[in-house]
mmCIF file of C-alpha atoms in Angstrom:
data_model
loop_
_atom_site.group_PDB
_atom_site.id
_atom_site.type_symbol
_atom_site.label_atom_id
_atom_site.label_comp_id
_atom_site.label_asym_id
_atom_site.label_seq_id
_atom_site.Cartn_x
_atom_site.Cartn_y
_atom_site.Cartn_z
ATOM 1 C CA ASP A 13 61.924 99.941 108.417
ATOM 2 C CA VAL A 14 62.623 100.503 112.425
ATOM 3 C CA GLY A 15 59.472 98.910 113.174
ATOM 4 C CA GLY A 16 60.394 95.489 110.485
ATOM 5 C CA ARG A 17 63.054 95.784 111.760
ATOM 6 C CA ASN A 18 62.769 94.874 114.893
ATOM 7 C CA GLN A 19 60.530 92.987 114.737
ATOM 8 C CA HIS A 20 62.048 90.858 112.127
ATOM 9 C CA LEU A 21 65.199 90.227 114.196
ATOM 10 C CA ASN A 22 62.967 89.570 117.793
ATOM 11 C CA THR A 23 61.003 87.108 116.026
ATOM 12 C CA ILE A 24 64.701 84.405 114.484
ATOM 13 C CA CYS A 25 66.368 85.422 117.842
ATOM 14 C CA PHE A 26 62.946 83.970 119.934
ATOM 15 C CA PHE A 27 62.855 81.029 118.013
ATOM 16 C CA ALA A 28 67.176 80.321 117.475
ATOM 17 C CA GLY A 29 66.865 80.529 121.649
ATOM 18 C CA ARG A 30 64.034 78.146 121.259
ATOM 19 C CA ALA A 31 65.894 76.127 119.734
ATOM 20 C CA PHE A 32 69.269 75.795 121.309
ATOM 21 C CA ALA A 33 67.194 75.467 124.476
ATOM 22 C CA SER A 34 66.435 71.721 122.821
ATOM 23 C CA GLY A 35 69.720 71.108 122.121
ATOM 24 C CA ALA A 36 70.237 72.003 117.954
ATOM 25 C CA PHE A 37 73.227 74.347 117.751
ATOM 26 C CA GLY A 38 75.310 72.436 121.102
ATOM 27 C CA ASP A 39 76.824 74.547 123.353
ATOM 28 C CA ASP A 40 77.489 77.491 122.573
ATOM 29 C CA SER A 41 75.707 80.193 122.712
ATOM 30 C CA SER A 42 77.838 83.130 122.277
ATOM 31 C CA ALA A 43 78.746 81.460 118.891
ATOM 32 C CA VAL A 44 74.789 80.761 117.713
ATOM 33 C CA LYS A 45 74.517 84.530 118.937
ATOM 34 C CA ASP A 46 77.261 85.638 116.166
ATOM 35 C CA GLU A 47 75.968 83.914 113.893
ATOM 36 C CA ILE A 48 72.790 86.157 113.915
ATOM 37 C CA LYS A 49 74.520 89.610 114.743
ATOM 38 C CA GLN A 50 76.783 88.967 111.644
ATOM 39 C CA SER A 51 73.314 87.800 109.466
ATOM 40 C CA ALA A 52 72.291 91.464 110.723
ATOM 41 C CA ARG A 53 75.219 93.099 109.485
ATOM 42 C CA VAL A 54 74.660 91.535 105.446
ATOM 43 C CA ALA A 55 71.295 92.406 106.146
ATOM 44 C CA TRP A 56 71.201 95.965 106.823
ATOM 45 C CA ASP A 57 74.869 96.555 106.089
ATOM 46 C CA GLY A 58 75.948 98.016 109.114
ATOM 47 C CA GLU A 59 75.922 97.441 112.678
ATOM 48 C CA MET A 60 73.844 96.600 115.399
ATOM 49 C CA ASP A 61 72.407 98.948 117.438
ATOM 50 C CA ALA A 62 72.361 99.141 120.784
ATOM 51 C CA GLY A 63 68.808 98.667 120.636
ATOM 52 C CA ASP A 64 68.716 95.852 118.133
ATOM 53 C CA LEU A 65 71.113 94.419 120.539
ATOM 54 C CA ASN A 66 69.280 94.254 123.741
ATOM 55 C CA THR A 67 66.411 92.990 121.586
ATOM 56 C CA LEU A 68 68.091 89.591 120.402
ATOM 57 C CA GLU A 69 69.651 88.910 124.339
ATOM 58 C CA HIS A 70 66.002 89.837 125.883
ATOM 59 C CA SER A 71 64.296 87.706 122.602
ATOM 60 C CA TRP A 72 67.358 85.053 123.319
ATOM 61 C CA GLU A 73 65.466 84.793 126.749
ATOM 62 C CA GLU A 74 62.415 84.270 126.414
ATOM 63 C CA GLY A 75 63.106 81.154 123.684
ATOM 64 C CA LEU A 76 65.436 79.625 126.462
ATOM 65 C CA ARG A 77 62.585 79.037 128.290
ATOM 66 C CA ASP A 78 60.530 77.476 125.943
ATOM 67 C CA PRO A 79 62.447 74.511 124.501
ATOM 68 C CA LEU A 80 61.685 73.575 120.959
ATOM 69 C CA LEU A 81 59.954 70.459 120.804
ATOM 70 C CA LEU A 82 62.037 68.356 118.078
ATOM 71 C CA VAL A 83 60.177 66.144 115.528
ATOM 72 C CA ASP A 84 61.317 62.455 115.050
ATOM 73 C CA PRO A 85 62.454 61.215 111.645
ATOM 74 C CA PRO A 86 59.644 60.369 109.309
ATOM 75 C CA GLU A 87 57.245 57.558 110.195
ATOM 76 C CA TYR A 88 57.746 55.246 106.760
ATOM 77 C CA SER A 89 55.383 52.116 108.641
ATOM 78 C CA LYS A 90 53.308 51.654 111.166
ATOM 79 C CA ARG A 91 51.442 49.127 112.602
ATOM 80 C CA LEU A 92 48.372 47.985 115.202
ATOM 81 C CA ILE A 93 49.452 46.507 118.767
ATOM 82 C CA MET A 94 46.506 44.105 119.456
ATOM 83 C CA CYS A 95 46.891 40.627 121.611
ATOM 84 C CA ASP A 96 44.051 38.280 122.294
ATOM 85 C CA ALA A 97 42.145 39.621 125.568
ATOM 86 C CA SER A 98 42.560 35.633 126.807
ATOM 87 C CA GLU A 99 46.267 37.090 127.127
ATOM 88 C CA ILE A 100 45.400 40.095 129.094
ATOM 89 C CA THR A 101 45.784 38.582 133.222
ATOM 90 C CA MET A 102 42.856 40.598 135.136
ATOM 91 C CA ARG A 103 43.377 41.436 138.992
ATOM 92 C CA ARG A 104 42.057 43.402 141.249
ATOM 93 C CA VAL A 105 41.814 47.113 141.636
ATOM 94 C CA VAL A 106 43.702 47.908 144.297
ATOM 95 C CA TRP A 107 42.638 50.942 146.606
ATOM 96 C CA LEU A 108 45.241 52.989 147.866
ATOM 97 C CA LEU A 109 41.799 54.529 148.826
ATOM 98 C CA ASN A 110 39.022 52.992 149.102
ATOM 99 C CA PRO A 111 36.988 54.088 146.448
ATOM 100 C CA LEU A 112 38.210 56.922 145.798
ATOM 101 C CA LEU A 113 42.278 56.481 144.561
ATOM 102 C CA ALA A 114 43.207 53.352 142.900
ATOM 103 C CA LEU A 115 47.502 52.505 143.141
ATOM 104 C CA LYS A 116 47.726 52.208 138.819
ATOM 105 C CA GLU A 117 45.611 54.763 138.563
ATOM 106 C CA ILE A 118 44.925 57.982 138.187
ATOM 107 C CA THR A 119 41.232 60.169 139.527
ATOM 108 C CA VAL A 120 40.504 63.139 138.970
ATOM 109 C CA PHE A 121 39.126 65.674 141.548
ATOM 110 C CA ALA A 122 36.589 68.009 139.329
ATOM 111 C CA GLY A 123 33.928 70.465 140.258
ATOM 112 C CA LEU A 124 33.540 73.976 140.525
ATOM 113 C CA PRO A 125 36.221 76.414 141.244
ATOM 114 C CA ASP A 126 36.679 76.982 145.298
ATOM 115 C CA MET A 127 34.672 73.589 146.229
ATOM 116 C CA GLY A 128 37.540 72.737 148.105
ATOM 117 C CA LYS A 129 39.388 69.764 145.981
ATOM 118 C CA GLY A 130 43.229 71.219 146.338
ATOM 119 C CA SER A 131 42.470 71.753 149.850
ATOM 120 C CA VAL A 132 41.356 67.944 150.174
ATOM 121 C CA ALA A 133 43.731 66.755 147.520
ATOM 122 C CA LEU A 134 46.680 68.030 150.432
ATOM 123 C CA SER A 135 44.198 66.176 153.618
ATOM 124 C CA ILE A 136 44.801 63.177 151.191
ATOM 125 C CA ALA A 137 48.861 63.985 151.162
ATOM 126 C CA ALA A 138 48.725 65.102 154.339
ATOM 127 C CA SER A 139 47.112 61.918 155.920
ATOM 128 C CA ILE A 140 49.773 59.545 153.572
ATOM 129 C CA THR A 141 53.151 60.656 154.681
ATOM 130 C CA ALA A 142 52.128 60.547 158.305
ATOM 131 C CA ARG A 143 50.183 57.016 158.292
ATOM 132 C CA ARG A 144 46.990 56.959 159.603
ATOM 133 C CA PRO A 145 43.245 56.290 157.872
ATOM 134 C CA PHE A 146 41.839 59.529 155.880
ATOM 135 C CA HIS A 147 38.812 61.095 157.928
ATOM 136 C CA GLY A 148 37.616 58.009 159.272
ATOM 137 C CA GLU A 149 37.940 55.881 156.421
ATOM 138 C CA GLU A 150 39.743 52.525 155.735
ATOM 139 C CA GLU A 151 43.874 52.774 156.480
ATOM 140 C CA PHE A 152 45.609 53.318 152.973
ATOM 141 C CA LYS A 153 47.979 50.509 152.084
ATOM 142 C CA LEU A 154 51.083 51.668 151.841
ATOM 143 C CA GLY A 155 53.213 49.399 153.138
ATOM 144 C CA GLU A 156 56.789 50.734 153.259
ATOM 145 C CA ARG A 157 55.188 53.510 150.935
ATOM 146 C CA ASP A 158 54.424 57.043 152.978
ATOM 147 C CA LYS A 159 55.931 59.917 150.648
ATOM 148 C CA VAL A 160 54.279 62.627 148.195
ATOM 149 C CA VAL A 161 55.287 64.249 145.112
ATOM 150 C CA ILE A 162 53.125 67.166 144.468
ATOM 151 C CA LEU A 163 53.164 70.248 141.714
ATOM 152 C CA SER A 164 51.098 73.131 142.722
ATOM 153 C CA ALA A 165 50.839 75.900 140.043
ATOM 154 C CA GLU A 166 48.095 78.260 141.427
ATOM 155 C CA GLU A 167 48.793 78.385 145.531
ATOM 156 C CA SER A 168 51.429 79.951 146.901
ATOM 157 C CA HIS A 169 54.014 76.864 148.517
ATOM 158 C CA ASP A 170 54.854 79.260 151.899
ATOM 159 C CA THR A 171 51.870 80.387 152.229
ATOM 160 C CA THR A 172 48.940 77.756 151.421
ATOM 161 C CA THR A 173 50.566 74.152 150.465
ATOM 162 C CA VAL A 174 53.259 73.564 153.230
ATOM 163 C CA PRO A 175 50.758 75.321 156.103
ATOM 164 C CA ARG A 176 47.989 73.273 155.003
ATOM 165 C CA ILE A 177 49.824 69.823 154.994
ATOM 166 C CA ASN A 178 51.035 70.982 158.485
ATOM 167 C CA ALA A 179 47.852 72.374 159.886
ATOM 168 C CA ALA A 180 46.427 69.302 159.239
ATOM 169 C CA ALA A 181 49.713 67.350 160.798
ATOM 170 C CA GLY A 182 51.465 64.940 158.348
ATOM 171 C CA SER A 183 55.224 64.963 157.858
ATOM 172 C CA LEU A 184 56.449 67.918 155.543
ATOM 173 C CA ASP A 185 60.085 65.780 155.180
ATOM 174 C CA LYS A 186 58.376 63.373 153.422
ATOM 175 C CA VAL A 187 56.185 65.490 150.797
ATOM 176 C CA LYS A 188 58.506 66.955 147.607
ATOM 177 C CA VAL A 189 56.769 69.666 145.913
ATOM 178 C CA ILE A 190 58.208 70.895 142.469
ATOM 179 C CA ARG A 191 58.937 74.015 141.933
ATOM 180 C CA GLY A 192 60.139 73.533 138.191
ATOM 181 C CA VAL A 193 62.447 72.159 135.599
ATOM 182 C CA SER A 194 66.177 73.894 135.599
ATOM 183 C CA PHE A 195 68.196 73.405 132.345
ATOM 184 C CA LYS A 196 71.824 74.783 131.261
ATOM 185 C CA ARG A 197 73.580 74.610 128.476
ATOM 186 C CA GLY A 198 77.149 75.837 128.588
ATOM 187 C CA GLN A 199 77.024 78.969 130.798
ATOM 188 C CA ALA A 200 72.934 79.520 129.803
ATOM 189 C CA GLN A 201 70.636 78.233 132.800
ATOM 190 C CA THR A 202 66.954 78.878 132.471
ATOM 191 C CA ASP A 203 64.328 77.725 134.640
ATOM 192 C CA ARG A 204 60.493 77.027 133.829
ATOM 193 C CA THR A 205 56.794 75.332 134.748
ATOM 194 C CA LEU A 206 57.251 71.496 134.529
ATOM 195 C CA GLN A 207 55.123 70.111 130.723
ATOM 196 C CA LEU A 208 53.508 67.120 130.770
ATOM 197 C CA LYS A 209 53.523 67.280 127.356
ATOM 198 C CA THR A 210 57.578 66.951 127.675
ATOM 199 C CA ASP A 211 58.723 66.180 131.094
ATOM 200 C CA VAL A 212 57.010 62.503 132.245
ATOM 201 C CA ASP A 213 60.009 61.170 131.390
ATOM 202 C CA MET A 214 61.360 62.737 134.624
ATOM 203 C CA LEU A 215 58.920 62.040 137.237
ATOM 204 C CA ARG A 216 59.304 58.772 136.189
ATOM 205 C CA GLU A 217 62.689 59.321 137.158
ATOM 206 C CA HIS A 218 62.857 60.712 140.180
ATOM 207 C CA LEU A 219 60.194 57.792 141.055
ATOM 208 C CA ARG A 220 62.246 55.238 140.062
ATOM 209 C CA LYS A 221 64.798 56.596 142.470
ATOM 210 C CA ASN A 222 62.370 56.942 145.777
ATOM 211 C CA PRO A 223 60.580 53.647 145.916
ATOM 212 C CA ARG A 224 58.924 54.955 148.506
ATOM 213 C CA VAL A 225 56.785 56.810 146.672
ATOM 214 C CA ILE A 226 53.030 56.717 146.714
ATOM 215 C CA LEU A 227 50.754 59.097 145.009
ATOM 216 C CA ILE A 228 51.252 62.185 143.396
ATOM 217 C CA ILE A 229 48.936 65.136 143.161
ATOM 218 C CA ILE A 230 48.579 67.632 139.955
ATOM 219 C CA ASP A 231 47.045 71.272 141.391
ATOM 220 C CA PRO A 232 45.692 72.073 138.726
ATOM 221 C CA VAL A 233 46.265 69.951 135.794
ATOM 222 C CA ASP A 234 45.999 72.259 133.509
ATOM 223 C CA CYS A 235 47.943 74.470 134.850
ATOM 224 C CA TYR A 236 50.871 71.689 133.226
ATOM 225 C CA PHE A 237 50.513 71.288 129.859
ATOM 226 C CA GLY A 238 52.166 73.321 128.586
ATOM 227 C CA GLY A 239 52.155 73.870 124.419
ATOM 228 C CA ALA A 240 49.915 71.118 124.191
ATOM 229 C CA LYS A 241 45.985 72.106 125.137
ATOM 230 C CA LYS A 242 43.407 70.771 127.066
ATOM 231 C CA ASN A 243 40.580 70.456 124.437
ATOM 232 C CA ALA A 244 42.808 68.656 121.712
ATOM 233 C CA ALA A 245 41.928 65.020 122.413
ATOM 234 C CA GLU A 246 45.433 64.269 120.172
ATOM 235 C CA ASP A 247 47.178 65.865 123.236
ATOM 236 C CA VAL A 248 45.443 65.223 126.252
ATOM 237 C CA THR A 249 45.376 61.809 125.287
ATOM 238 C CA GLU A 250 49.017 61.104 125.022
ATOM 239 C CA ILE A 251 49.687 63.011 128.443
ATOM 240 C CA TYR A 252 47.161 60.858 130.438
ATOM 241 C CA GLY A 253 48.958 57.933 128.470
ATOM 242 C CA ALA A 254 51.892 58.871 129.377
ATOM 243 C CA LEU A 255 50.434 59.378 133.155
ATOM 244 C CA LYS A 256 48.646 56.051 133.047
ATOM 245 C CA LYS A 257 52.029 54.471 132.051
ATOM 246 C CA MET A 258 54.050 55.773 134.643
ATOM 247 C CA ALA A 259 50.731 54.507 137.776
ATOM 248 C CA ASP A 260 51.236 51.166 135.942
ATOM 249 C CA ASP A 261 54.910 50.684 135.851
ATOM 250 C CA PHE A 262 56.049 52.543 139.704
ATOM 251 C CA ASN A 263 52.539 50.647 140.756
ATOM 252 C CA VAL A 264 51.751 54.684 142.537
ATOM 253 C CA ALA A 265 47.997 56.981 141.823
ATOM 254 C CA VAL A 266 48.167 59.548 140.656
ATOM 255 C CA LEU A 267 45.968 62.197 141.754
ATOM 256 C CA LEU A 268 44.376 65.208 138.567
ATOM 257 C CA VAL A 269 43.263 68.710 140.298
ATOM 258 C CA ASP A 270 40.696 69.710 137.271
#
């Protein structure tokens, strides 16, 4: 059955590529693919034809774009993490833009499509980088920090994101636009969209190296969920928890457009 054979090879190569991208098979991609070819020869009692080799390469490349999230070792014990309320030091909310954006917090712009949520977010970014009040509101509490990081999945950066910031008289050299994440193992390199379920550590590293960043905009947030499910409480809690900790640790405001 040629169709069944092709589907079987497609599945094997796709998941092998995912595992390789996660670091499970070392750095030699040729050795892994040679093992697949050898196994196919034994299973099919013959050499792979041109169609088989094309399936192998295509499925392997597709797998590289979606690395597996390696499973942690089994949990042997667990306990609640708690403290007395008296141990928690109370603090006032520090507003970046009162009452819209607070430092150390997540803010969500939610509403119907095409209502201008993204445009407002970019206008805020422009005002911060230009160090001026936002549409007559009180001045931002910036100190020395006036840089912004933007993840924008649905708008073209060259025709929409950057022109809107420029039209709002923002300082473009103070805005970083994240286009994706690049993986390289040996000679193999692949790029993909940043995924909040697995890549928040990369945002944290950028903030560590760039302490002048004060705002991160993610628009729309569900485009960056990766393998997580927007309607699955466990996935959403994990992602929002990681973003909240990042905001708290680095004293930034995180603006999610939904």
